[in-house]
PDB file of N, CA and C in Angstrom:
ATOM      1  N   MET A   1     109.109 136.162  46.268  1.00 88.00           N
ATOM      2  CA  MET A   1     109.986 136.472  47.310  1.00 88.00           C
ATOM      3  C   MET A   1     110.062 138.064  47.699  1.00 88.00           C
ATOM      4  N   GLU A   2     111.064 138.526  47.109  1.00 92.00           N
ATOM      5  CA  GLU A   2     111.260 139.622  47.294  1.00 92.00           C
ATOM      6  C   GLU A   2     110.218 140.324  47.283  1.00 92.00           C
ATOM      7  N   PRO A   3     109.276 140.831  46.240  1.00 93.00           N
ATOM      8  CA  PRO A   3     108.027 141.739  46.133  1.00 93.00           C
ATOM      9  C   PRO A   3     107.580 142.085  47.673  1.00 93.00           C
ATOM     10  N   ALA A   4     107.394 140.423  48.065  1.00 93.00           N
ATOM     11  CA  ALA A   4     106.434 140.211  48.755  1.00 93.00           C
ATOM     12  C   ALA A   4     106.884 140.916  49.973  1.00 93.00           C
ATOM     13  N   LEU A   5     107.990 140.261  50.321  1.00 95.00           N
ATOM     14  CA  LEU A   5     108.489 141.063  51.724  1.00 95.00           C
ATOM     15  C   LEU A   5     108.508 142.765  51.165  1.00 95.00           C
ATOM     16  N   LEU A   6     108.895 143.198  50.476  1.00 96.00           N
ATOM     17  CA  LEU A   6     108.870 144.805  50.768  1.00 96.00           C
ATOM     18  C   LEU A   6     107.541 145.025  50.586  1.00 96.00           C
ATOM     19  N   ILE A   7     106.216 144.129  50.534  1.00 95.00           N
ATOM     20  CA  ILE A   7     105.123 144.559  50.512  1.00 95.00           C
ATOM     21  C   ILE A   7     104.526 144.661  51.395  1.00 95.00           C
ATOM     22  N   HIS A   8     104.726 143.765  52.664  1.00 94.00           N
ATOM     23  CA  HIS A   8     104.780 144.074  53.367  1.00 94.00           C
ATOM     24  C   HIS A   8     105.755 144.666  54.552  1.00 94.00           C
ATOM     25  N   LEU A   9     106.550 144.761  54.242  1.00 97.00           N
ATOM     26  CA  LEU A   9     107.322 145.696  55.044  1.00 97.00           C
ATOM     27  C   LEU A   9     106.846 147.835  54.135  1.00 97.00           C
ATOM     28  N   LEU A  10     106.241 147.425  53.763  1.00 96.00           N
ATOM     29  CA  LEU A  10     105.499 148.885  53.578  1.00 96.00           C
ATOM     30  C   LEU A  10     104.112 149.533  54.940  1.00 96.00           C
ATOM     31  N   ASP A  11     104.067 148.155  55.388  1.00 93.00           N
ATOM     32  CA  ASP A  11     103.117 148.911  56.332  1.00 93.00           C
ATOM     33  C   ASP A  11     104.107 149.305  58.051  1.00 93.00           C
ATOM     34  N   GLY A  12     106.501 149.169  57.798  1.00 95.00           N
ATOM     35  CA  GLY A  12     106.247 149.541  58.839  1.00 95.00           C
ATOM     36  C   GLY A  12     107.706 148.661  58.968  1.00 95.00           C
ATOM     37  N   PRO A  13     108.625 149.468  60.289  1.00 95.00           N
ATOM     38  CA  PRO A  13     109.362 148.053  59.956  1.00 95.00           C
ATOM     39  C   PRO A  13     108.437 146.866  61.118  1.00 95.00           C
ATOM     40  N   SER A  14     109.327 146.163  60.365  1.00 94.00           N
ATOM     41  CA  SER A  14     109.542 144.210  61.817  1.00 94.00           C
ATOM     42  C   SER A  14     110.205 143.891  60.995  1.00 94.00           C
ATOM     43  N   HIS A  15     109.921 142.535  62.308  1.00 90.00           N
ATOM     44  CA  HIS A  15     110.701 141.152  62.203  1.00 90.00           C
ATOM     45  C   HIS A  15     110.808 140.367  61.557  1.00 90.00           C
ATOM     46  N   GLY A  16     112.260 139.079  61.590  1.00 89.00           N
ATOM     47  CA  GLY A  16     112.046 138.451  59.973  1.00 89.00           C
ATOM     48  C   GLY A  16     110.104 137.072  60.838  1.00 89.00           C
ATOM     49  N   TYR A  17     110.217 136.572  61.839  1.00 87.00           N
ATOM     50  CA  TYR A  17     109.034 135.698  62.028  1.00 87.00           C
ATOM     51  C   TYR A  17     108.045 136.236  61.807  1.00 87.00           C
ATOM     52  N   ALA A  18     107.924 138.079  62.134  1.00 90.00           N
ATOM     53  CA  ALA A  18     106.688 138.430  61.437  1.00 90.00           C
ATOM     54  C   ALA A  18     106.110 138.400  59.937  1.00 90.00           C
ATOM     55  N   LEU A  19     107.352 138.812  59.315  1.00 93.00           N
ATOM     56  CA  LEU A  19     107.589 138.601  58.135  1.00 93.00           C
ATOM     57  C   LEU A  19     107.311 137.142  57.917  1.00 93.00           C
ATOM     58  N   LEU A  20     107.529 136.589  58.038  1.00 91.00           N
ATOM     59  CA  LEU A  20     107.826 135.087  58.147  1.00 91.00           C
ATOM     60  C   LEU A  20     106.089 135.051  57.745  1.00 91.00           C
ATOM     61  N   ALA A  21     105.027 134.974  59.882  1.00 88.00           N
ATOM     62  CA  ALA A  21     104.129 134.804  59.443  1.00 88.00           C
ATOM     63  C   ALA A  21     103.404 135.268  58.163  1.00 88.00           C
ATOM     64  N   GLU A  22     103.197 136.567  57.335  1.00 89.00           N
ATOM     65  CA  GLU A  22     103.209 137.284  56.384  1.00 89.00           C
ATOM     66  C   GLU A  22     102.499 136.816  55.349  1.00 89.00           C
ATOM     67  N   LEU A  23     104.211 136.095  54.906  1.00 90.00           N
ATOM     68  CA  LEU A  23     104.764 135.196  53.510  1.00 90.00           C
ATOM     69  C   LEU A  23     103.865 133.359  53.822  1.00 90.00           C
ATOM     70  N   GLU A  24     103.409 132.735  55.047  1.00 86.00           N
ATOM     71  CA  GLU A  24     102.255 132.102  55.409  1.00 86.00           C
ATOM     72  C   GLU A  24     100.829 132.116  54.474  1.00 86.00           C
ATOM     73  N   SER A  25     100.449 133.723  55.717  1.00 86.00           N
ATOM     74  CA  SER A  25      98.545 134.093  54.902  1.00 86.00           C
ATOM     75  C   SER A  25      99.200 133.798  53.669  1.00 86.00           C
ATOM     76  N   LEU A  26      99.216 133.989  52.273  1.00 84.00           N
ATOM     77  CA  LEU A  26      99.325 134.510  50.667  1.00 84.00           C
ATOM     78  C   LEU A  26      99.627 132.362  51.067  1.00 84.00           C
ATOM     79  N   GLU A  27     100.073 131.120  51.157  1.00 81.00           N
ATOM     80  CA  GLU A  27      99.410 130.882  50.589  1.00 81.00           C
ATOM     81  C   GLU A  27     100.608 129.485  50.437  1.00 81.00           C
ATOM     82  N   LEU A  28     101.784 130.103  50.467  1.00 75.00           N
ATOM     83  CA  LEU A  28     103.160 129.842  49.222  1.00 75.00           C
ATOM     84  C   LEU A  28     103.439 128.748  49.394  1.00 75.00           C
ATOM     85  N   GLY A  29     103.042 128.020  50.418  1.00 76.00           N
ATOM     86  CA  GLY A  29     103.525 126.583  50.763  1.00 76.00           C
ATOM     87  C   GLY A  29     104.171 126.632  52.151  1.00 76.00           C
ATOM     88  N   PRO A  30     105.125 125.705  52.854  1.00 80.00           N
ATOM     89  CA  PRO A  30     105.622 126.242  53.246  1.00 80.00           C
ATOM     90  C   PRO A  30     106.990 126.746  53.303  1.00 80.00           C
ATOM     91  N   LEU A  31     106.899 127.402  53.585  1.00 85.00           N
ATOM     92  CA  LEU A  31     108.945 128.913  54.013  1.00 85.00           C
ATOM     93  C   LEU A  31     109.108 127.566  54.962  1.00 85.00           C
ATOM     94  N   ASP A  32     110.666 128.398  54.667  1.00 88.00           N
ATOM     95  CA  ASP A  32     111.732 127.460  55.991  1.00 88.00           C
ATOM     96  C   ASP A  32     112.162 129.476  55.590  1.00 88.00           C
ATOM     97  N   PRO A  33     112.450 129.334  57.235  1.00 89.00           N
ATOM     98  CA  PRO A  33     112.481 130.798  58.217  1.00 89.00           C
ATOM     99  C   PRO A  33     114.401 130.689  57.280  1.00 89.00           C
ATOM    100  N   SER A  34     115.332 130.392  57.277  1.00 92.00           N
ATOM    101  CA  SER A  34     116.429 130.389  56.597  1.00 92.00           C
ATOM    102  C   SER A  34     116.312 130.587  55.464  1.00 92.00           C
ATOM    103  N   LEU A  35     115.142 130.347  54.371  1.00 90.00           N
ATOM    104  CA  LEU A  35     114.884 131.146  53.602  1.00 90.00           C
ATOM    105  C   LEU A  35     115.054 132.600  52.922  1.00 90.00           C
ATOM    106  N   VAL A  36     113.476 132.654  54.398  1.00 91.00           N
ATOM    107  CA  VAL A  36     113.833 133.445  54.506  1.00 91.00           C
ATOM    108  C   VAL A  36     114.888 135.275  55.070  1.00 91.00           C
ATOM    109  N   TYR A  37     114.661 134.478  56.401  1.00 93.00           N
ATOM    110  CA  TYR A  37     116.372 135.430  56.334  1.00 93.00           C
ATOM    111  C   TYR A  37     117.448 135.515  54.804  1.00 93.00           C
ATOM    112  N   ARG A  38     117.805 134.634  54.630  1.00 95.00           N
ATOM    113  CA  ARG A  38     118.459 134.480  53.172  1.00 95.00           C
ATOM    114  C   ARG A  38     118.417 135.504  52.276  1.00 95.00           C
ATOM    115  N   PHE A  39     117.148 136.086  52.090  1.00 95.00           N
ATOM    116  CA  PHE A  39     116.448 136.619  51.781  1.00 95.00           C
ATOM    117  C   PHE A  39     116.034 138.526  51.978  1.00 95.00           C
ATOM    118  N   LEU A  40     116.373 138.491  53.513  1.00 96.00           N
ATOM    119  CA  LEU A  40     116.579 139.658  53.940  1.00 96.00           C
ATOM    120  C   LEU A  40     117.685 140.290  53.688  1.00 96.00           C
ATOM    121  N   ARG A  41     118.436 139.312  54.186  1.00 96.00           N
ATOM    122  CA  ARG A  41     120.124 139.867  54.260  1.00 96.00           C
ATOM    123  C   ARG A  41     120.375 139.886  52.505  1.00 96.00           C
ATOM    124  N   GLU A  42     120.686 138.806  50.843  1.00 97.00           N
ATOM    125  CA  GLU A  42     120.278 139.921  50.150  1.00 97.00           C
ATOM    126  C   GLU A  42     120.025 141.395  50.010  1.00 97.00           C
ATOM    127  N   MET A  43     118.830 142.135  50.158  1.00 97.00           N
ATOM    128  CA  MET A  43     117.981 142.909  49.944  1.00 97.00           C
ATOM    129  C   MET A  43     118.081 143.875  50.878  1.00 97.00           C
ATOM    130  N   GLU A  44     118.527 143.237  51.803  1.00 97.00           N
ATOM    131  CA  GLU A  44     120.193 144.376  52.769  1.00 97.00           C
ATOM    132  C   GLU A  44     121.314 144.918  52.274  1.00 97.00           C
ATOM    133  N   LYS A  45     121.904 143.801  51.389  1.00 98.00           N
ATOM    134  CA  LYS A  45     123.204 143.780  51.381  1.00 98.00           C
ATOM    135  C   LYS A  45     123.231 144.936  49.017  1.00 98.00           C
ATOM    136  N   ASP A  46     121.500 144.531  48.795  1.00 97.00           N
ATOM    137  CA  ASP A  46     120.710 145.317  47.312  1.00 97.00           C
ATOM    138  C   ASP A  46     120.663 147.282  48.583  1.00 97.00           C
ATOM    139  N   ASP A  47     120.563 147.049  49.247  1.00 98.00           N
ATOM    140  CA  ASP A  47     120.121 148.172  50.007  1.00 98.00           C
ATOM    141  C   ASP A  47     118.544 149.121  49.758  1.00 98.00           C
ATOM    142  N   TRP A  48     117.934 146.818  49.903  1.00 98.00           N
ATOM    143  CA  TRP A  48     116.595 147.442  50.142  1.00 98.00           C
ATOM    144  C   TRP A  48     115.671 147.083  51.276  1.00 98.00           C
ATOM    145  N   VAL A  49     116.597 146.785  52.275  1.00 98.00           N
ATOM    146  CA  VAL A  49     116.104 146.901  53.716  1.00 98.00           C
ATOM    147  C   VAL A  49     118.085 147.020  54.661  1.00 98.00           C
ATOM    148  N   SER A  50     116.586 148.255  55.806  1.00 97.00           N
ATOM    149  CA  SER A  50     117.775 148.000  56.235  1.00 97.00           C
ATOM    150  C   SER A  50     117.511 147.791  57.237  1.00 97.00           C
ATOM    151  N   SER A  51     118.308 147.297  58.183  1.00 96.00           N
ATOM    152  CA  SER A  51     118.210 146.459  59.753  1.00 96.00           C
ATOM    153  C   SER A  51     118.708 147.154  60.836  1.00 96.00           C
ATOM    154  N   SER A  52     118.538 146.592  61.638  1.00 93.00           N
ATOM    155  CA  SER A  52     118.515 147.266  63.816  1.00 93.00           C
ATOM    156  C   SER A  52     118.093 146.438  64.773  1.00 93.00           C
ATOM    157  N   TRP A  53     118.277 146.101  65.550  1.00 92.00           N
ATOM    158  CA  TRP A  53     118.461 145.185  66.567  1.00 92.00           C
ATOM    159  C   TRP A  53     117.135 146.222  67.351  1.00 92.00           C
ATOM    160  N   ASP A  54     116.192 145.460  67.980  1.00 84.00           N
ATOM    161  CA  ASP A  54     114.763 146.366  68.400  1.00 84.00           C
ATOM    162  C   ASP A  54     115.141 145.494  69.287  1.00 84.00           C
ATOM    163  N   GLU A  55     115.799 146.187  71.309  1.00 76.00           N
ATOM    164  CA  GLU A  55     116.466 145.855  72.608  1.00 76.00           C
ATOM    165  C   GLU A  55     114.709 146.279  73.230  1.00 76.00           C
ATOM    166  N   LYS A  56     114.021 147.574  72.632  1.00 77.00           N
ATOM    167  CA  LYS A  56     113.320 147.722  73.463  1.00 77.00           C
ATOM    168  C   LYS A  56     111.694 146.682  73.318  1.00 77.00           C
ATOM    169  N   THR A  57     110.540 145.841  72.451  1.00 69.00           N
ATOM    170  CA  THR A  57     110.169 145.597  72.584  1.00 69.00           C
ATOM    171  C   THR A  57     109.952 144.369  73.117  1.00 69.00           C
ATOM    172  N   THR A  58     110.725 143.797  73.081  1.00 63.00           N
ATOM    173  CA  THR A  58     110.969 142.289  72.821  1.00 63.00           C
ATOM    174  C   THR A  58     111.271 142.387  74.816  1.00 63.00           C
ATOM    175  N   GLN A  59     110.567 141.184  75.463  1.00 71.00           N
ATOM    176  CA  GLN A  59     111.315 141.079  76.487  1.00 71.00           C
ATOM    177  C   GLN A  59     112.029 139.223  76.645  1.00 71.00           C
ATOM    178  N   GLY A  60     112.491 139.502  75.692  1.00 75.00           N
ATOM    179  CA  GLY A  60     113.810 138.658  75.153  1.00 75.00           C
ATOM    180  C   GLY A  60     115.139 138.635  74.719  1.00 75.00           C
ATOM    181  N   PRO A  61     115.586 137.616  74.205  1.00 83.00           N
ATOM    182  CA  PRO A  61     117.062 138.821  73.128  1.00 83.00           C
ATOM    183  C   PRO A  61     116.341 140.202  72.318  1.00 83.00           C
ATOM    184  N   PRO A  62     117.257 140.916  71.448  1.00 84.00           N
ATOM    185  CA  PRO A  62     117.313 141.717  70.875  1.00 84.00           C
ATOM    186  C   PRO A  62     116.638 140.776  70.164  1.00 84.00           C
ATOM    187  N   ARG A  63     115.962 141.658  68.662  1.00 87.00           N
ATOM    188  CA  ARG A  63     115.772 140.959  67.570  1.00 87.00           C
ATOM    189  C   ARG A  63     115.820 142.162  66.476  1.00 87.00           C
ATOM    190  N   ARG A  64     116.124 141.856  65.297  1.00 92.00           N
ATOM    191  CA  ARG A  64     117.010 141.964  64.189  1.00 92.00           C
ATOM    192  C   ARG A  64     115.181 142.545  63.665  1.00 92.00           C
ATOM    193  N   VAL A  65     115.379 143.559  63.692  1.00 95.00           N
ATOM    194  CA  VAL A  65     114.415 144.574  62.820  1.00 95.00           C
ATOM    195  C   VAL A  65     114.328 145.219  61.374  1.00 95.00           C
ATOM    196  N   TYR A  66     113.705 144.818  60.424  1.00 97.00           N
ATOM    197  CA  TYR A  66     113.927 145.473  59.060  1.00 97.00           C
ATOM    198  C   TYR A  66     112.793 146.735  58.318  1.00 97.00           C
ATOM    199  N   GLU A  67     113.064 147.409  57.646  1.00 97.00           N
ATOM    200  CA  GLU A  67     112.405 148.479  57.687  1.00 97.00           C
ATOM    201  C   GLU A  67     112.692 148.899  56.244  1.00 97.00           C
ATOM    202  N   ILE A  68     112.392 148.967  55.214  1.00 98.00           N
ATOM    203  CA  ILE A  68     112.375 148.906  53.444  1.00 98.00           C
ATOM    204  C   ILE A  68     112.351 150.535  53.559  1.00 98.00           C
ATOM    205  N   THR A  69     113.863 150.699  52.302  1.00 98.00           N
ATOM    206  CA  THR A  69     114.966 152.191  52.174  1.00 98.00           C
ATOM    207  C   THR A  69     113.499 153.322  50.924  1.00 98.00           C
ATOM    208  N   PRO A  70     113.980 153.670  50.503  1.00 98.00           N
ATOM    209  CA  PRO A  70     114.200 154.662  49.475  1.00 98.00           C
ATOM    210  C   PRO A  70     114.704 153.308  48.438  1.00 98.00           C
ATOM    211  N   ALA A  71     115.749 152.989  48.198  1.00 98.00           N
ATOM    212  CA  ALA A  71     115.887 151.958  46.672  1.00 98.00           C
ATOM    213  C   ALA A  71     115.116 151.185  46.621  1.00 98.00           C
ATOM    214  N   GLY A  72     114.464 150.246  47.349  1.00 98.00           N
ATOM    215  CA  GLY A  72     113.465 149.368  48.043  1.00 98.00           C
ATOM    216  C   GLY A  72     112.152 149.526  47.551  1.00 98.00           C
ATOM    217  N   ARG A  73     111.995 151.466  47.512  1.00 98.00           N
ATOM    218  CA  ARG A  73     110.491 151.009  47.512  1.00 98.00           C
ATOM    219  C   ARG A  73     110.592 151.900  45.979  1.00 98.00           C
ATOM    220  N   GLN A  74     111.802 151.889  45.370  1.00 98.00           N
ATOM    221  CA  GLN A  74     111.580 151.797  44.202  1.00 98.00           C
ATOM    222  C   GLN A  74     111.480 150.455  43.306  1.00 98.00           C
ATOM    223  N   ARG A  75     112.398 149.602  44.073  1.00 97.00           N
ATOM    224  CA  ARG A  75     112.570 148.727  43.569  1.00 97.00           C
ATOM    225  C   ARG A  75     111.102 148.398  43.331  1.00 97.00           C
ATOM    226  N   LEU A  76     110.232 147.927  44.485  1.00 97.00           N
ATOM    227  CA  LEU A  76     108.720 147.922  43.977  1.00 97.00           C
ATOM    228  C   LEU A  76     108.555 148.176  43.185  1.00 97.00           C
ATOM    229  N   ALA A  77     107.855 149.289  42.848  1.00 97.00           N
ATOM    230  CA  ALA A  77     107.810 150.224  41.823  1.00 97.00           C
ATOM    231  C   ALA A  77     107.796 149.107  40.820  1.00 97.00           C
ATOM    232  N   GLU A  78     109.277 149.811  40.217  1.00 97.00           N
ATOM    233  CA  GLU A  78     109.614 148.198  38.780  1.00 97.00           C
ATOM    234  C   GLU A  78     109.375 147.117  39.294  1.00 97.00           C
ATOM    235  N   TRP A  79     109.353 146.508  39.876  1.00 95.00           N
ATOM    236  CA  TRP A  79     108.502 145.244  40.384  1.00 95.00           C
ATOM    237  C   TRP A  79     106.793 144.698  39.993  1.00 95.00           C
ATOM    238  N   THR A  80     106.107 145.452  40.141  1.00 95.00           N
ATOM    239  CA  THR A  80     104.921 145.953  39.975  1.00 95.00           C
ATOM    240  C   THR A  80     104.906 146.787  39.019  1.00 95.00           C
ATOM    241  N   GLN A  81     104.979 147.460  38.353  1.00 96.00           N
ATOM    242  CA  GLN A  81     104.507 147.226  37.283  1.00 96.00           C
ATOM    243  C   GLN A  81     104.943 146.820  36.052  1.00 96.00           C
ATOM    244  N   GLU A  82     105.884 145.853  36.689  1.00 95.00           N
ATOM    245  CA  GLU A  82     106.544 143.895  35.836  1.00 95.00           C
ATOM    246  C   GLU A  82     105.372 143.264  35.909  1.00 95.00           C
ATOM    247  N   LEU A  83     105.220 143.003  37.280  1.00 93.00           N
ATOM    248  CA  LEU A  83     103.504 141.910  37.231  1.00 93.00           C
ATOM    249  C   LEU A  83     102.695 142.370  36.815  1.00 93.00           C
ATOM    250  N   GLN A  84     102.094 144.019  36.519  1.00 96.00           N
ATOM    251  CA  GLN A  84     101.086 145.090  35.673  1.00 96.00           C
ATOM    252  C   GLN A  84     101.125 144.260  34.231  1.00 96.00           C
ATOM    253  N   ARG A  85     102.147 144.001  34.347  1.00 97.00           N
ATOM    254  CA  ARG A  85     101.914 143.878  32.425  1.00 97.00           C
ATOM    255  C   ARG A  85     103.165 141.545  32.419  1.00 97.00           C
ATOM    256  N   GLN A  86     103.160 141.476  32.628  1.00 96.00           N
ATOM    257  CA  GLN A  86     102.766 139.688  33.486  1.00 96.00           C
ATOM    258  C   GLN A  86     100.652 139.547  33.297  1.00 96.00           C
ATOM    259  N   ARG A  87     100.851 140.324  34.480  1.00 96.00           N
ATOM    260  CA  ARG A  87      99.375 140.201  34.060  1.00 96.00           C
ATOM    261  C   ARG A  87      98.024 140.951  33.719  1.00 96.00           C
ATOM    262  N   GLU A  88      98.494 140.971  32.656  1.00 97.00           N
ATOM    263  CA  GLU A  88      97.746 141.372  31.176  1.00 97.00           C
ATOM    264  C   GLU A  88      98.553 141.438  30.015  1.00 97.00           C
ATOM    265  N   ARG A  89      99.587 139.880  29.911  1.00 97.00           N
ATOM    266  CA  ARG A  89      99.163 139.370  28.979  1.00 97.00           C
ATOM    267  C   ARG A  89      98.528 137.695  30.279  1.00 97.00           C
ATOM    268  N   ILE A  90      98.375 137.917  30.963  1.00 97.00           N
ATOM    269  CA  ILE A  90      98.166 136.389  31.498  1.00 97.00           C
ATOM    270  C   ILE A  90      96.420 136.046  30.469  1.00 97.00           C
ATOM    271  N   ASP A  91      95.807 137.789  31.853  1.00 97.00           N
ATOM    272  CA  ASP A  91      94.827 137.993  31.147  1.00 97.00           C
ATOM    273  C   ASP A  91      94.073 138.074  29.698  1.00 97.00           C
ATOM    274  N   GLN A  92      94.746 138.012  29.146  1.00 97.00           N
ATOM    275  CA  GLN A  92      94.733 138.051  27.411  1.00 97.00           C
ATOM    276  C   GLN A  92      94.698 136.399  27.601  1.00 97.00           C
ATOM    277  N   LEU A  93      95.589 135.710  26.964  1.00 96.00           N
ATOM    278  CA  LEU A  93      95.687 134.574  26.601  1.00 96.00           C
ATOM    279  C   LEU A  93      94.420 133.535  27.235  1.00 96.00           C
ATOM    280  N   LEU A  94      94.034 134.094  29.252  1.00 96.00           N
ATOM    281  CA  LEU A  94      92.668 133.308  29.784  1.00 96.00           C
ATOM    282  C   LEU A  94      91.422 134.275  28.442  1.00 96.00           C
ATOM    283  N   GLU A  95      91.477 135.590  28.584  1.00 95.00           N
ATOM    284  CA  GLU A  95      90.702 135.712  27.127  1.00 95.00           C
ATOM    285  C   GLU A  95      90.797 134.708  25.931  1.00 95.00           C
ATOM    286  N   ASP A  96      92.045 134.351  25.245  1.00 94.00           N
ATOM    287  CA  ASP A  96      92.015 134.402  24.040  1.00 94.00           C
ATOM    288  C   ASP A  96      91.538 132.603  24.183  1.00 94.00           C
ATOM    289  N   TYR A  97      91.203 131.936  25.774  1.00 94.00           N
ATOM    290  CA  TYR A  97      91.922 130.410  25.356  1.00 94.00           C
ATOM    291  C   TYR A  97      90.010 130.665  25.316  1.00 94.00           C
ATOM    292  N   LYS A  98      89.311 131.835  26.165  1.00 92.00           N
ATOM    293  CA  LYS A  98      87.729 131.434  26.406  1.00 92.00           C
ATOM    294  C   LYS A  98      86.911 131.159  24.762  1.00 92.00           C
ATOM    295  N   THR A  99      87.730 132.775  23.630  1.00 91.00           N
ATOM    296  CA  THR A  99      86.934 132.652  22.861  1.00 91.00           C
ATOM    297  C   THR A  99      86.244 131.262  22.141  1.00 91.00           C
ATOM    298  N   LYS A 100      87.956 130.499  22.130  1.00 89.00           N
ATOM    299  CA  LYS A 100      88.415 129.488  21.139  1.00 89.00           C
ATOM    300  C   LYS A 100      88.085 128.383  21.917  1.00 89.00           C
ATOM    301  N   THR A 101      87.942 128.480  22.755  1.00 89.00           N
ATOM    302  CA  THR A 101      87.165 127.444  23.718  1.00 89.00           C
ATOM    303  C   THR A 101      85.438 127.809  23.061  1.00 89.00           C
ATOM    304  N   ARG A 102      84.695 128.430  23.571  1.00 84.00           N
ATOM    305  CA  ARG A 102      83.449 128.418  22.643  1.00 84.00           C
ATOM    306  C   ARG A 102      83.108 128.223  21.479  1.00 84.00           C
ATOM    307  N   ARG A 103      84.196 128.224  20.757  1.00 75.00           N
ATOM    308  CA  ARG A 103      83.156 128.117  19.187  1.00 75.00           C
ATOM    309  C   ARG A 103      83.368 126.550  18.712  1.00 75.00           C
ATOM    310  N   ARG A 104      83.900 125.979  18.979  1.00 69.00           N
ATOM    311  CA  ARG A 104      83.361 124.840  19.571  1.00 69.00           C
ATOM    312  C   ARG A 104      82.764 123.704  19.842  1.00 69.00           C
TER     313      ARG A 104
END
């Protein structure tokens, strides 16, 4: 969840419901908004995101807007390296499977 949220924040600051909509577009299944906000609060504690109140662009009550921090960008870079390593392992397993099933 954290890498997906941070990736979407690379486009710029966003509020939680917009991030929730972005996550839903990944077809991860139904997401509980409280879970997304819990992750955002934890990431803010870890200094991966910062938040502020947007009082200007909303017609209703102010909404909290989240933004990726330099520490969040660094953490995301580390995650993407690990994801790439995992992808290479999965690709190798799939290739091994194809090779072994062709022999039969």
